[in-house]
XYZ file of C-alpha atoms in Angstrom:
607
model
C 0.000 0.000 0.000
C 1.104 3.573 -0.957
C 4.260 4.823 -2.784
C 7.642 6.502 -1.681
C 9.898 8.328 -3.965
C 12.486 10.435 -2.711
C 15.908 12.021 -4.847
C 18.713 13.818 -4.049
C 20.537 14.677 -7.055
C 22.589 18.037 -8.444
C 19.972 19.032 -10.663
C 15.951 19.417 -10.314
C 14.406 16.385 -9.318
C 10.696 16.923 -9.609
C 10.160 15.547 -12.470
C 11.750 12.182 -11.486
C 9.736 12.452 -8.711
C 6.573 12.910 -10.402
C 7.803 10.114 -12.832
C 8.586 7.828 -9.858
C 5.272 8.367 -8.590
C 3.052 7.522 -11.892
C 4.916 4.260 -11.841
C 4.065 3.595 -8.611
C 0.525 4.818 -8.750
C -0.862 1.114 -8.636
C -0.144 1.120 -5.109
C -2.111 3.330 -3.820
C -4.236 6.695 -5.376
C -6.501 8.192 -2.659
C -3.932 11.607 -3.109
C -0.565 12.324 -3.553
C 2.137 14.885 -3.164
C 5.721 15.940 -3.125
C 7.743 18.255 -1.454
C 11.507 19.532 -2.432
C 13.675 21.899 -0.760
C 13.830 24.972 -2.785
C 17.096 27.223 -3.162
C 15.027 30.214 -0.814
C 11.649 29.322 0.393
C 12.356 25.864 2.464
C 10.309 23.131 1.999
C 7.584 23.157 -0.783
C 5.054 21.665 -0.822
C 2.126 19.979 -3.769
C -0.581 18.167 -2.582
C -3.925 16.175 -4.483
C -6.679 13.864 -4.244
C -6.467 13.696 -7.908
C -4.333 11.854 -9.655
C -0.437 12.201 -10.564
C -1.412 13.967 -13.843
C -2.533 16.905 -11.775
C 0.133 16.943 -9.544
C 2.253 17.130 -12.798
C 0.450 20.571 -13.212
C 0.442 21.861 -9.963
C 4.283 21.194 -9.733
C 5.716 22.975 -13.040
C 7.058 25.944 -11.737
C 8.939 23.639 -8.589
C 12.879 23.109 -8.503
C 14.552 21.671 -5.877
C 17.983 19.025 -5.654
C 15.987 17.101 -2.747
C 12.829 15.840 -2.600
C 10.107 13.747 -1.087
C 6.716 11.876 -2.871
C 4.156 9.782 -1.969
C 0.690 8.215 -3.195
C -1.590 7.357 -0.851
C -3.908 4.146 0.027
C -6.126 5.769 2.893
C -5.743 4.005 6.472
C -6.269 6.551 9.200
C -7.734 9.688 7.938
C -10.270 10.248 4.736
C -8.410 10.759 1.396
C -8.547 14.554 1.248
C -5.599 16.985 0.632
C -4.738 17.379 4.644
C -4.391 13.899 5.189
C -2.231 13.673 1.762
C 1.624 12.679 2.407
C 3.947 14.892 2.783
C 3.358 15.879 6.314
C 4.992 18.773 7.502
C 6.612 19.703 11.145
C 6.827 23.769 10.732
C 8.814 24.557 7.335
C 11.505 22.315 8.875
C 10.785 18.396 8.803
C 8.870 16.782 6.147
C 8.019 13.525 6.328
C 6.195 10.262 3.827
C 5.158 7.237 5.492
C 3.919 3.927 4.371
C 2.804 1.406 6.884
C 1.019 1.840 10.372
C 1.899 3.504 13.484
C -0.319 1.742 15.776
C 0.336 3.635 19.443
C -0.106 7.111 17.397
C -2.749 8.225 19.319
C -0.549 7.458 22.800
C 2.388 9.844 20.543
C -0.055 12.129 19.115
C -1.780 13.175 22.936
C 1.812 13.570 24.037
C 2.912 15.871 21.247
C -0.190 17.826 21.970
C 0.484 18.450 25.493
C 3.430 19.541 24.322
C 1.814 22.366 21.962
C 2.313 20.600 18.655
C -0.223 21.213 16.468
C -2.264 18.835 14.255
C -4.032 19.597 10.635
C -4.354 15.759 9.799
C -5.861 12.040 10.847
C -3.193 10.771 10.170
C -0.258 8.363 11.757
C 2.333 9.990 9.949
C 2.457 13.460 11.130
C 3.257 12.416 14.933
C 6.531 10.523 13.023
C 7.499 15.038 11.462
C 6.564 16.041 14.861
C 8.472 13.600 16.818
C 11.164 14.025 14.330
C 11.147 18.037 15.163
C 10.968 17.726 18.500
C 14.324 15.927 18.362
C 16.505 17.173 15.689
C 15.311 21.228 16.804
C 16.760 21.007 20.048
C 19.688 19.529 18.588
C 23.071 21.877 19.249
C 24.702 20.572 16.148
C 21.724 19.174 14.591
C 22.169 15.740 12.857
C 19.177 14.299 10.833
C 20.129 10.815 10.575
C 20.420 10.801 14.580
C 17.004 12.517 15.145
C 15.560 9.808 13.072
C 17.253 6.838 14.870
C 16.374 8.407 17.792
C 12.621 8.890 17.232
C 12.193 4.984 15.640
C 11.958 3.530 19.070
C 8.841 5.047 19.744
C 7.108 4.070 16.399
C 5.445 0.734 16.998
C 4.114 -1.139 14.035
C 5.214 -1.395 10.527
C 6.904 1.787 8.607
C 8.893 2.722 5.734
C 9.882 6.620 5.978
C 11.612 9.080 3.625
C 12.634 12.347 5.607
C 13.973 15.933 5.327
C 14.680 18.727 7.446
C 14.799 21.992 5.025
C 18.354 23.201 6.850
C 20.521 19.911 5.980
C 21.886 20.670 2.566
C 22.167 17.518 0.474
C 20.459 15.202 2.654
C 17.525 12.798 2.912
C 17.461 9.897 5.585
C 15.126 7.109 5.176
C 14.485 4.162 7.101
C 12.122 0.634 7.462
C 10.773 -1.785 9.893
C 8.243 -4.324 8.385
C 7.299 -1.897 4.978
C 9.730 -2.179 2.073
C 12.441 0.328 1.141
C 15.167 0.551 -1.983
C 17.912 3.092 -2.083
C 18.929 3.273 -5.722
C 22.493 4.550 -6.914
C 22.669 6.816 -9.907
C 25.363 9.367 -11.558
C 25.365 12.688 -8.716
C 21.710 10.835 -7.636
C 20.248 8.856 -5.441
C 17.276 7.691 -4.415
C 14.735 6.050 -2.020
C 12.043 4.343 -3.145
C 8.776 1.648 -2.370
C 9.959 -0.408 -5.245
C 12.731 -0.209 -7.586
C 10.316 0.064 -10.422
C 9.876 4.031 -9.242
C 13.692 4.796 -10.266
C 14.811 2.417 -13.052
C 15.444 4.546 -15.929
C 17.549 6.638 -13.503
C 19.524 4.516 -11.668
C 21.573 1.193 -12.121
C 22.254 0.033 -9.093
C 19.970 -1.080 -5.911
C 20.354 -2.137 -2.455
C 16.965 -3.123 -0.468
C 16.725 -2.011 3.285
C 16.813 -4.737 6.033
C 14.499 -4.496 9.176
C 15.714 -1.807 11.146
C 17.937 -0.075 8.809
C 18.533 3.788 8.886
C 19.247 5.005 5.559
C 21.888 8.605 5.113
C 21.973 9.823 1.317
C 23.594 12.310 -0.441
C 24.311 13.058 -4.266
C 27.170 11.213 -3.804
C 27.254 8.456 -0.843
C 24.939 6.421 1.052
C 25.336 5.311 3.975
C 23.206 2.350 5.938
C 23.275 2.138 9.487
C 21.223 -0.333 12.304
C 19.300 0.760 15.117
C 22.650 0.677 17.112
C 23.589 3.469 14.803
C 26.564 1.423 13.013
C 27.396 1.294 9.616
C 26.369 -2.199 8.225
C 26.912 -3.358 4.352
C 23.705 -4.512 2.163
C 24.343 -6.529 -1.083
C 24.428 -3.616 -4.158
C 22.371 -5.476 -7.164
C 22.032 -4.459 -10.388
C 18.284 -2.472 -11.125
C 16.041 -5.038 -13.273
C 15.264 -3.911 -16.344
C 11.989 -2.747 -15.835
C 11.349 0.018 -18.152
C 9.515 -1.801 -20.939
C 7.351 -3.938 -18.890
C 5.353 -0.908 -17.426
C 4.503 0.476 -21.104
C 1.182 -0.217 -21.895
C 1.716 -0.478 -25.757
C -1.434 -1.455 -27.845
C -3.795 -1.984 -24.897
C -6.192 0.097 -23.302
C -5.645 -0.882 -19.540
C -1.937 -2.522 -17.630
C -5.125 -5.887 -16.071
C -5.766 -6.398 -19.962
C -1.614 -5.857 -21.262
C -1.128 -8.625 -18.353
C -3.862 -11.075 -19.367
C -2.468 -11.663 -22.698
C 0.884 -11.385 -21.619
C 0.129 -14.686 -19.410
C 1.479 -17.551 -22.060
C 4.935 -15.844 -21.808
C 4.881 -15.289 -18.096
C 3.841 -19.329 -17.914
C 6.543 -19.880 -20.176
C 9.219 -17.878 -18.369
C 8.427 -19.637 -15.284
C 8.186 -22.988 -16.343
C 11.692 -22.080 -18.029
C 13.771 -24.687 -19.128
C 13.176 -27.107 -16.029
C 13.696 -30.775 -17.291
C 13.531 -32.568 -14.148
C 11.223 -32.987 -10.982
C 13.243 -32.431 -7.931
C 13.481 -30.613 -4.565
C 16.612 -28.326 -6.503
C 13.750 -26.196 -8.243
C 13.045 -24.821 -5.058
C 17.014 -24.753 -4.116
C 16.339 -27.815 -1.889
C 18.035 -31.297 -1.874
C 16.183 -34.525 -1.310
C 17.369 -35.411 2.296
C 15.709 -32.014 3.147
C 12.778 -33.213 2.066
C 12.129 -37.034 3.158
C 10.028 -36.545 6.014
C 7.619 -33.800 5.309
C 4.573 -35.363 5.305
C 2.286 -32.377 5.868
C 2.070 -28.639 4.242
C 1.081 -26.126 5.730
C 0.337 -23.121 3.159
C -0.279 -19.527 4.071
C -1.477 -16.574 1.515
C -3.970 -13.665 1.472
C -6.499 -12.788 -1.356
C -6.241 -13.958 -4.921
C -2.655 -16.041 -3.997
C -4.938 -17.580 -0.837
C -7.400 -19.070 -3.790
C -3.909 -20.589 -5.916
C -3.039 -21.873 -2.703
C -6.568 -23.846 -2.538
C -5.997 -25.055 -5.576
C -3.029 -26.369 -4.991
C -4.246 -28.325 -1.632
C -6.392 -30.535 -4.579
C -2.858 -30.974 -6.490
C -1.070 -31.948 -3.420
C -3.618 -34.256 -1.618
C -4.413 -36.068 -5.195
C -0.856 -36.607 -6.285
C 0.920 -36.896 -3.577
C -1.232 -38.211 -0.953
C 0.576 -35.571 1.700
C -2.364 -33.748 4.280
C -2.083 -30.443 2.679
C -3.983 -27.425 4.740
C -4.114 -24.023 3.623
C -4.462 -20.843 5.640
C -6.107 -17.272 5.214
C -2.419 -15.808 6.973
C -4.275 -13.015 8.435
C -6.377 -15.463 10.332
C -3.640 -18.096 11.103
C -1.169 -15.388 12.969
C -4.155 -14.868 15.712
C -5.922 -18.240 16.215
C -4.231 -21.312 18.678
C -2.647 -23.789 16.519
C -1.422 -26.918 16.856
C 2.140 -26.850 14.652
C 3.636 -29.917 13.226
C 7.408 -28.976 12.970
C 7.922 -31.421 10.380
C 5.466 -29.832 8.142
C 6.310 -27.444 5.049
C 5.557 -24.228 5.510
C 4.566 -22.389 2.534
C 3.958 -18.909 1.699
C 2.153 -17.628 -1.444
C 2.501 -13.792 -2.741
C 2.746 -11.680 -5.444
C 5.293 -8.992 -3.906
C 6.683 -10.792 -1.079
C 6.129 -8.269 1.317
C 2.311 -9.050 2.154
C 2.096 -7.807 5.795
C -0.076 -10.874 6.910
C 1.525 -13.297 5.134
C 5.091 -12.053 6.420
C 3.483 -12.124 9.838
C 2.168 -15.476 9.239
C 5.509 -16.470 8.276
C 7.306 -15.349 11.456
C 4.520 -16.775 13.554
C 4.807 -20.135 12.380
C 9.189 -20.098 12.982
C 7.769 -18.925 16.333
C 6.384 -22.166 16.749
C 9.079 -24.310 15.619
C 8.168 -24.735 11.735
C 11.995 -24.493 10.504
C 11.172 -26.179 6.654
C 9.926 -23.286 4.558
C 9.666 -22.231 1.125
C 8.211 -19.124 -0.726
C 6.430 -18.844 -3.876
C 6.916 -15.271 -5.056
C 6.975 -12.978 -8.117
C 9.798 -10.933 -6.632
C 13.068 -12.517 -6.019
C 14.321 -9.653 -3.273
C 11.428 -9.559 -1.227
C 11.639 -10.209 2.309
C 9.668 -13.179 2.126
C 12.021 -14.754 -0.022
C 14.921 -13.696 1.802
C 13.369 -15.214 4.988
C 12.642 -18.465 3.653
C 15.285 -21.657 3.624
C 13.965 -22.431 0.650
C 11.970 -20.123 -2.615
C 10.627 -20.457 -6.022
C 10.132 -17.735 -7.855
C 7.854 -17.011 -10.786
C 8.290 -15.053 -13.558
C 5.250 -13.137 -13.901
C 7.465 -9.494 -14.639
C 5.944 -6.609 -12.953
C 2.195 -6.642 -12.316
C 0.554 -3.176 -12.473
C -2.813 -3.960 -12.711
C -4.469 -3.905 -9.208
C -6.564 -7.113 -10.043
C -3.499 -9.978 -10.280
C -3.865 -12.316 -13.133
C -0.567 -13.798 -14.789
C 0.597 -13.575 -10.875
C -1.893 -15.862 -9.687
C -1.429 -17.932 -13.399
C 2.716 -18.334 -12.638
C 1.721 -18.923 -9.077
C -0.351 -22.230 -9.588
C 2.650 -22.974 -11.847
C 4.776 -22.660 -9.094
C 2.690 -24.807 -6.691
C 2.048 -27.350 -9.611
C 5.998 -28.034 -9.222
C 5.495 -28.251 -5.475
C 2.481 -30.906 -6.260
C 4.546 -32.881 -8.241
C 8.073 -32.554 -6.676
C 6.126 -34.507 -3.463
C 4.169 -36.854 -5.409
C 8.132 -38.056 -6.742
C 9.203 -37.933 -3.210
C 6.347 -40.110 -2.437
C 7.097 -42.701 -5.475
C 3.262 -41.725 -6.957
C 5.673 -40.013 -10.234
C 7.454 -42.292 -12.282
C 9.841 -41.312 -15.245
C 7.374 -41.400 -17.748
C 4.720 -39.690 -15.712
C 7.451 -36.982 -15.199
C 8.145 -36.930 -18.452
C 4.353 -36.026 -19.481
C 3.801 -33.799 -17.065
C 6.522 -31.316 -18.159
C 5.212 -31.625 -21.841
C 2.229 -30.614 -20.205
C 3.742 -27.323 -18.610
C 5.222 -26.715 -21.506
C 2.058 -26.816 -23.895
C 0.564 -24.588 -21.211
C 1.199 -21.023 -23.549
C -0.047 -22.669 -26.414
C -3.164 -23.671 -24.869
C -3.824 -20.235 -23.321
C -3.565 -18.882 -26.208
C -5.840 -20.838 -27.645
C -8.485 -19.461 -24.755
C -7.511 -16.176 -25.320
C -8.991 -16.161 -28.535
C -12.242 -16.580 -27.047
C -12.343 -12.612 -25.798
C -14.715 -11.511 -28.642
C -17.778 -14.553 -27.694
C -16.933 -12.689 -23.575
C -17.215 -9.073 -24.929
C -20.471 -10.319 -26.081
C -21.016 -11.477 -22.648
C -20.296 -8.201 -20.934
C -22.932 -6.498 -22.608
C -25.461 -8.456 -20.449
C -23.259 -8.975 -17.353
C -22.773 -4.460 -17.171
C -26.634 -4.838 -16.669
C -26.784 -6.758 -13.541
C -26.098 -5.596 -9.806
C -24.957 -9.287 -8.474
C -23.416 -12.529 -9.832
C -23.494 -15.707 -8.601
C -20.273 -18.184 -9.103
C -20.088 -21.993 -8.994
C -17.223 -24.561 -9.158
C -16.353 -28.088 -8.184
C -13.368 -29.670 -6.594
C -10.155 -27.752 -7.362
C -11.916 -25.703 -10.108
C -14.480 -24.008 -6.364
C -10.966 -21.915 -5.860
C -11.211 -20.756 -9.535
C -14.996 -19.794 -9.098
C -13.976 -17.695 -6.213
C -11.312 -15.917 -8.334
C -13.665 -15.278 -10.806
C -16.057 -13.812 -8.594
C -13.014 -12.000 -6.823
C -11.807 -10.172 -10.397
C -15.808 -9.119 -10.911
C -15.918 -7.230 -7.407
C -12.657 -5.785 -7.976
C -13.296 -3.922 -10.758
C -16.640 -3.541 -11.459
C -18.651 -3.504 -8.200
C -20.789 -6.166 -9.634
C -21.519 -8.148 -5.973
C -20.318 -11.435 -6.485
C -19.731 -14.621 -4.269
C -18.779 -18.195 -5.253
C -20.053 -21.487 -4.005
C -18.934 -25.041 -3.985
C -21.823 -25.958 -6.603
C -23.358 -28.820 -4.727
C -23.728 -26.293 -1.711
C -26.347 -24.188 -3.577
C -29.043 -26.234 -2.153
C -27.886 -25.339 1.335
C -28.800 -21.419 0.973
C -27.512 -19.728 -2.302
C -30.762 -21.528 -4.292
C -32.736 -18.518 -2.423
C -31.014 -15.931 -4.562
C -31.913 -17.964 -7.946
C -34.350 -15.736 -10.066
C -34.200 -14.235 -13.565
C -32.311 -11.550 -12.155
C -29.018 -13.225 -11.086
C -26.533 -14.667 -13.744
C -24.765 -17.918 -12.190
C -21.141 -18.078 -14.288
C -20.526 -21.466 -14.208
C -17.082 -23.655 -14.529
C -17.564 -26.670 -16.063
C -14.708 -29.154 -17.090
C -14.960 -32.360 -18.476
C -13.995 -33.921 -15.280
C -15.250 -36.880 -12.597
C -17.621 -34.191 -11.091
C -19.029 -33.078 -14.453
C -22.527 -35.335 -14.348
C -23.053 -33.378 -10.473
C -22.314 -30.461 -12.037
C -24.621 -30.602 -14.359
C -27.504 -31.468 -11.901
C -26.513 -28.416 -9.946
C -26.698 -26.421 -12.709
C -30.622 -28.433 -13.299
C -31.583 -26.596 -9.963
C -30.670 -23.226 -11.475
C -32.371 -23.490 -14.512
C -35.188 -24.658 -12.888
C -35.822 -21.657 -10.777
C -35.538 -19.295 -14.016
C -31.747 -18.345 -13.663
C -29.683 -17.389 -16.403
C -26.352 -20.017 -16.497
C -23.371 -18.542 -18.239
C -21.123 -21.513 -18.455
C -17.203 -22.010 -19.615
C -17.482 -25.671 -20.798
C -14.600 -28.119 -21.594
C -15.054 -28.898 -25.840
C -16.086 -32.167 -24.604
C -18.287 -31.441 -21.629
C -21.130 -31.830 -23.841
C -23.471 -28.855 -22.543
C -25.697 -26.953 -25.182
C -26.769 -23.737 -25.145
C -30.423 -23.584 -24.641
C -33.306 -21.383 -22.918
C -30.999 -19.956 -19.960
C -28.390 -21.786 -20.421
C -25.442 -19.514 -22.353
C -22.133 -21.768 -23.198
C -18.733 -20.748 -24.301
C -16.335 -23.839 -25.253
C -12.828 -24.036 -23.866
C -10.810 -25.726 -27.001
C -9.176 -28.636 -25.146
C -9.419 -30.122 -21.962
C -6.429 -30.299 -19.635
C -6.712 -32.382 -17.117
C -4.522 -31.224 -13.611
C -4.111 -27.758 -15.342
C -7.371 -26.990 -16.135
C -7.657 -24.374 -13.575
C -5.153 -22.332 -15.565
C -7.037 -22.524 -18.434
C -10.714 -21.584 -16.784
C -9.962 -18.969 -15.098
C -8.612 -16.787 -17.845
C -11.880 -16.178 -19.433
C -13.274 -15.202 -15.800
C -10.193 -12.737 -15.643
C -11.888 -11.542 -19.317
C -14.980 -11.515 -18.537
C -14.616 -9.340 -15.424
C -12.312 -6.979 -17.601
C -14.846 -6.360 -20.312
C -17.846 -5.610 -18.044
C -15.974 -3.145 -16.061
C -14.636 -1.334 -19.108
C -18.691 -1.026 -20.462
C -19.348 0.174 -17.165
C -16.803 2.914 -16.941
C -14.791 1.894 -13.980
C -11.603 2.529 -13.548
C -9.902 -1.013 -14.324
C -6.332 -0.658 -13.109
C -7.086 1.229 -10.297
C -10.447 0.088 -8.344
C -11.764 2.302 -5.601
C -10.581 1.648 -2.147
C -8.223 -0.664 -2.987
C -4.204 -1.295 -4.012
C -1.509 -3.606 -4.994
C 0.783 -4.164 -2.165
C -1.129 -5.075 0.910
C 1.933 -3.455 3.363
C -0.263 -2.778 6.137
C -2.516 -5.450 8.318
């Protein structure tokens, strides 16, 4: 959640603020703002509830060689322009914040009593007051210390940026639990939510540990602990990230990444010949004795992670149980230390699931492995063990080749246990890699099917709620499906195991309420096809995504749109790209705004 860019450079930085910003928009757009330090007036200071475009405007006539930026995804305090980041102290400290400060009220009562003055809601401006409070009573005043000093009274998660108008050629920053980059560039550098903000200035990147305390000037950096030591972080090289956040011919970044999905399956699969424990950088010793998982996700990665319980329990035979991580972290649980603990995200730094993850080493679980788009993130540098897909950056708010090269990722894990388990012999192997590898073509092949879901849309923009329905491992699909339609076009929609419709849901079954349907040519077809009986039966209009062979007509209420081939195991793959369509389309007739849905944002940073 939110966005950080901050620059100190010898020449104006606003723009590559403003820049930085628009590609980090996705993560948050409730307001935004940026403040430099000016050659005579201090701290300026630009601040919107519209969008970056308008800051752009409002901005113009701004120079500065230090700056800070920020857009916001609204926690404490409305999305209006006071509440917008950057928060001042005086014309002295300026501040950005992403995370939570969750004892701000105790520090904001404090600071009152002490005569500070409040014009927000917000966390963040106790962290510029705090910082003041410090760094103006200094004798010889020392930003960097004020800031170490002030971070043991912040409890909760935080990444900062900060600067005090009177340090020339400085800007401290520093995390605990929210990510942070410094990036290196020629006489620049920078501070940033994600590198993504700063690649087509800078080269070189080092990501913040927990705790660190960031110094930068034009020309150094410097990275110190809480202790206030100087401690070395591995310098990597930026990832070429430039082209991937061009939209090109497309209209929207959700509908650039839906058709980019058969090369982000193909990337990930790679070039992977054998099943083993080494895809995940384990050996097979490691793995002998895990006979349970244990797998831990939030959202859309939550439903690949259902899924892949089916994948597991079928091929392998291992108990697999699966988690909502914000839920897991606060209930009594009995842990199995000999269980594999696995966590499923798109950034790696999913507050929850990062929680989760630290809650269940609390408890003894020692064998763990990520599944992760981002190969830097915390969660895969606190895991032994990682996979990583190869989705490239996701803008799009709504995931979809993230949650595609996720059940890609877990389809490995599946089948790396079912070998460790004898249930995968050579040939098997051998099939199911062909398999994987087929998988682009055979998107592809569904992809073609947008213009028969555009035609879909048309009726689907009509209606206020939406009914979803799935069986076995293709329920977690359903609920994706129903997730994407929410997302981004308000359409109310909730998913149901299909044989539980006569336990409630049939209620809601009238003319008025479309049930989307996903309907494979598997062992639960023939129930399926009862269940779907009981809707048609009651006057409800079925929009089904059949297997070629499923055999279903359309008819009176019944509305059919053939998959080309059935795939077996990887069907899910396959059916849930025309739900990721289908959502698309109906939001862009109704006029929402697709990449970036109300209330909502990419990276989940906060709990």
């Amino acid at each position: 959640m939110c966005g950080i860019v901050g620059a100190v450079s010898n020449q104006n930085i606003v723009d590559i603020l403003v820049e930085g910003l628009q590609r980090l928009e996705y993560r948050g757009y409730d307001s935004c703002g940026l403040a430099v330090v000016g050659s005579t007036e201090g701290l300026q200071r630009s601040r919107t509830t519209a969008r970056v475009q308008e800051l752009l405007q409002n901005t113009l006539q701004y120079s500065g060689l230090r700056g800070i930026a920020h857009t916001r995804w609204a926690t404490h305090g409305k999305p209006n322009t006071d509440n917008a980041h950057p928060h001042f102290s005086g014309n002295l400290i300026g501040v950005v914040h992403n995370g939570i400060i969750e004892n701000f009220e105790t520090l904001r009562t404090e600071l009152q009593q002490k005569g500070y003055v409040f014009t927000s809601q917000t966390d963040t401006e106790v962290i510029a007051h705090l910082i003041y409070d410090v760094y103006s009573k200094m004798k010889s005043r020392d930003l960097t210390e004020a800031v170490r000093g002030v971070l043991p009274k912040l409890h909760g998660a935080y990444a900062i940026a900060v600067l005090a108008s009177d340090s020339p050629d400085l800007l401290v920053g520093a995390r605990v639990g929210s990510p942070l980059v410094v990036a290196y560039g020629d006489q620049q550098n920078f501070l940033a939510s994600d590198a993504l903000a700063v690649a087509n200035h800078a080269k070189k990147m080092t990501y913040l540990e927990e705790g660190d305390i960031v110094r930068l000037t034009k020309d150094q950096v410097d990275i110190f602990n809480l202790a206030g030591q100087i401690v070395h972080r591995p310098i990597k090289d930026v990832p070429e990230l430039a082209a991937s956040v061009e939209l090109g011919p497309y209209q929207h970044f959700m509908q650039k990444e839906i058709f980019e999905q058969p090369f982000a399956l193909a990337n990930t699969v790679g070039d992977i010949e054998t099943i083993t424990p080494a895809i995940f950088g384990a050996n097979t010793q490691d793995w002998l004795d895990i006979k349970d998982v244990l797998i831990l996700a939030c959202g859309t990665s939550y439903y690949s992670a259902c899924v892949a319980k089916y994948w597991i329990e079928a091929l392998a035979g291992i108990r697999t149980q699966v988690e909502i991580a914000s839920e897991y972290r606060y209930r009594t649980s009995v842990p199995n230390p000999n269980a594999l603990v696995v966590v499923v995200s798109q950034s790696g730094e999913t507050a929850d699931t990062l929680a989760a993850l630290r809650h269940a080493q609390s408890l003894g679980h020692t064998k763990t492995l990520a599944i992760c788009n981002v190969a830097t993130s915390a969660m895969m540098r606190e895991t032994i063990w990682k996979f990583q897909t190869k989705a490239g950056t996701e803008i799009g708010v709504a995931s979809t080749k993230a949650f595609t090269t996720q059940l890609v990722g877990l389809y490995f894990l599946a089948l790396t246990l079912a070998k460790k388990e004898n249930k995968l012999n050579t040939k098997q192997e051998k099939t199911e890699i062909e398999h994987l590898r087929h998988l682009p073509s055979a998107l592809n092949a569904v992809l073609a099917l947008e213009p028969q879901i555009i035609a879909w849309s048309e009726q689907f923009a009509k209606f206020k709620n939406a009914i979803f329905l799935g069986r076995g491992m293709h329920y977690p699909i359903a609920l994706e499906g129903a997730l994407k339609l929410k997302e981004i076009s308000y359409i109310h929609a909730e998913a149901y195991p299909a044989g539980e419709l006569k336990h409630g849901p049939l209620a809601l079954i009238d003319k008025d309420m479309p049930v989307v349907t996903v309907a494979p040519n598997d062992e639960l077809l023939e129930k399926l096809k009862s269940n779907m009986q009981e809707v048609q039966a009651r006057s409800g209009q079925l929009y089904v995504f059949a297997d070629v062979d499923a055999n279903i007509q359309t008819s009176e209420g019944i509305h059919v749109i053939r998959l080309p081939e059935n795939y077996g195991n990887l069907s899910p793959l396959l059916h849930v790209v025309p739900l990721q369509l289908l959502a698309y389309h109906t939001a862009l007739r109704l006029g929402t705004d697709v990449d970036k849905p109300r209330n909502l944002a990419k990276s989940v940073t906060v709990e």
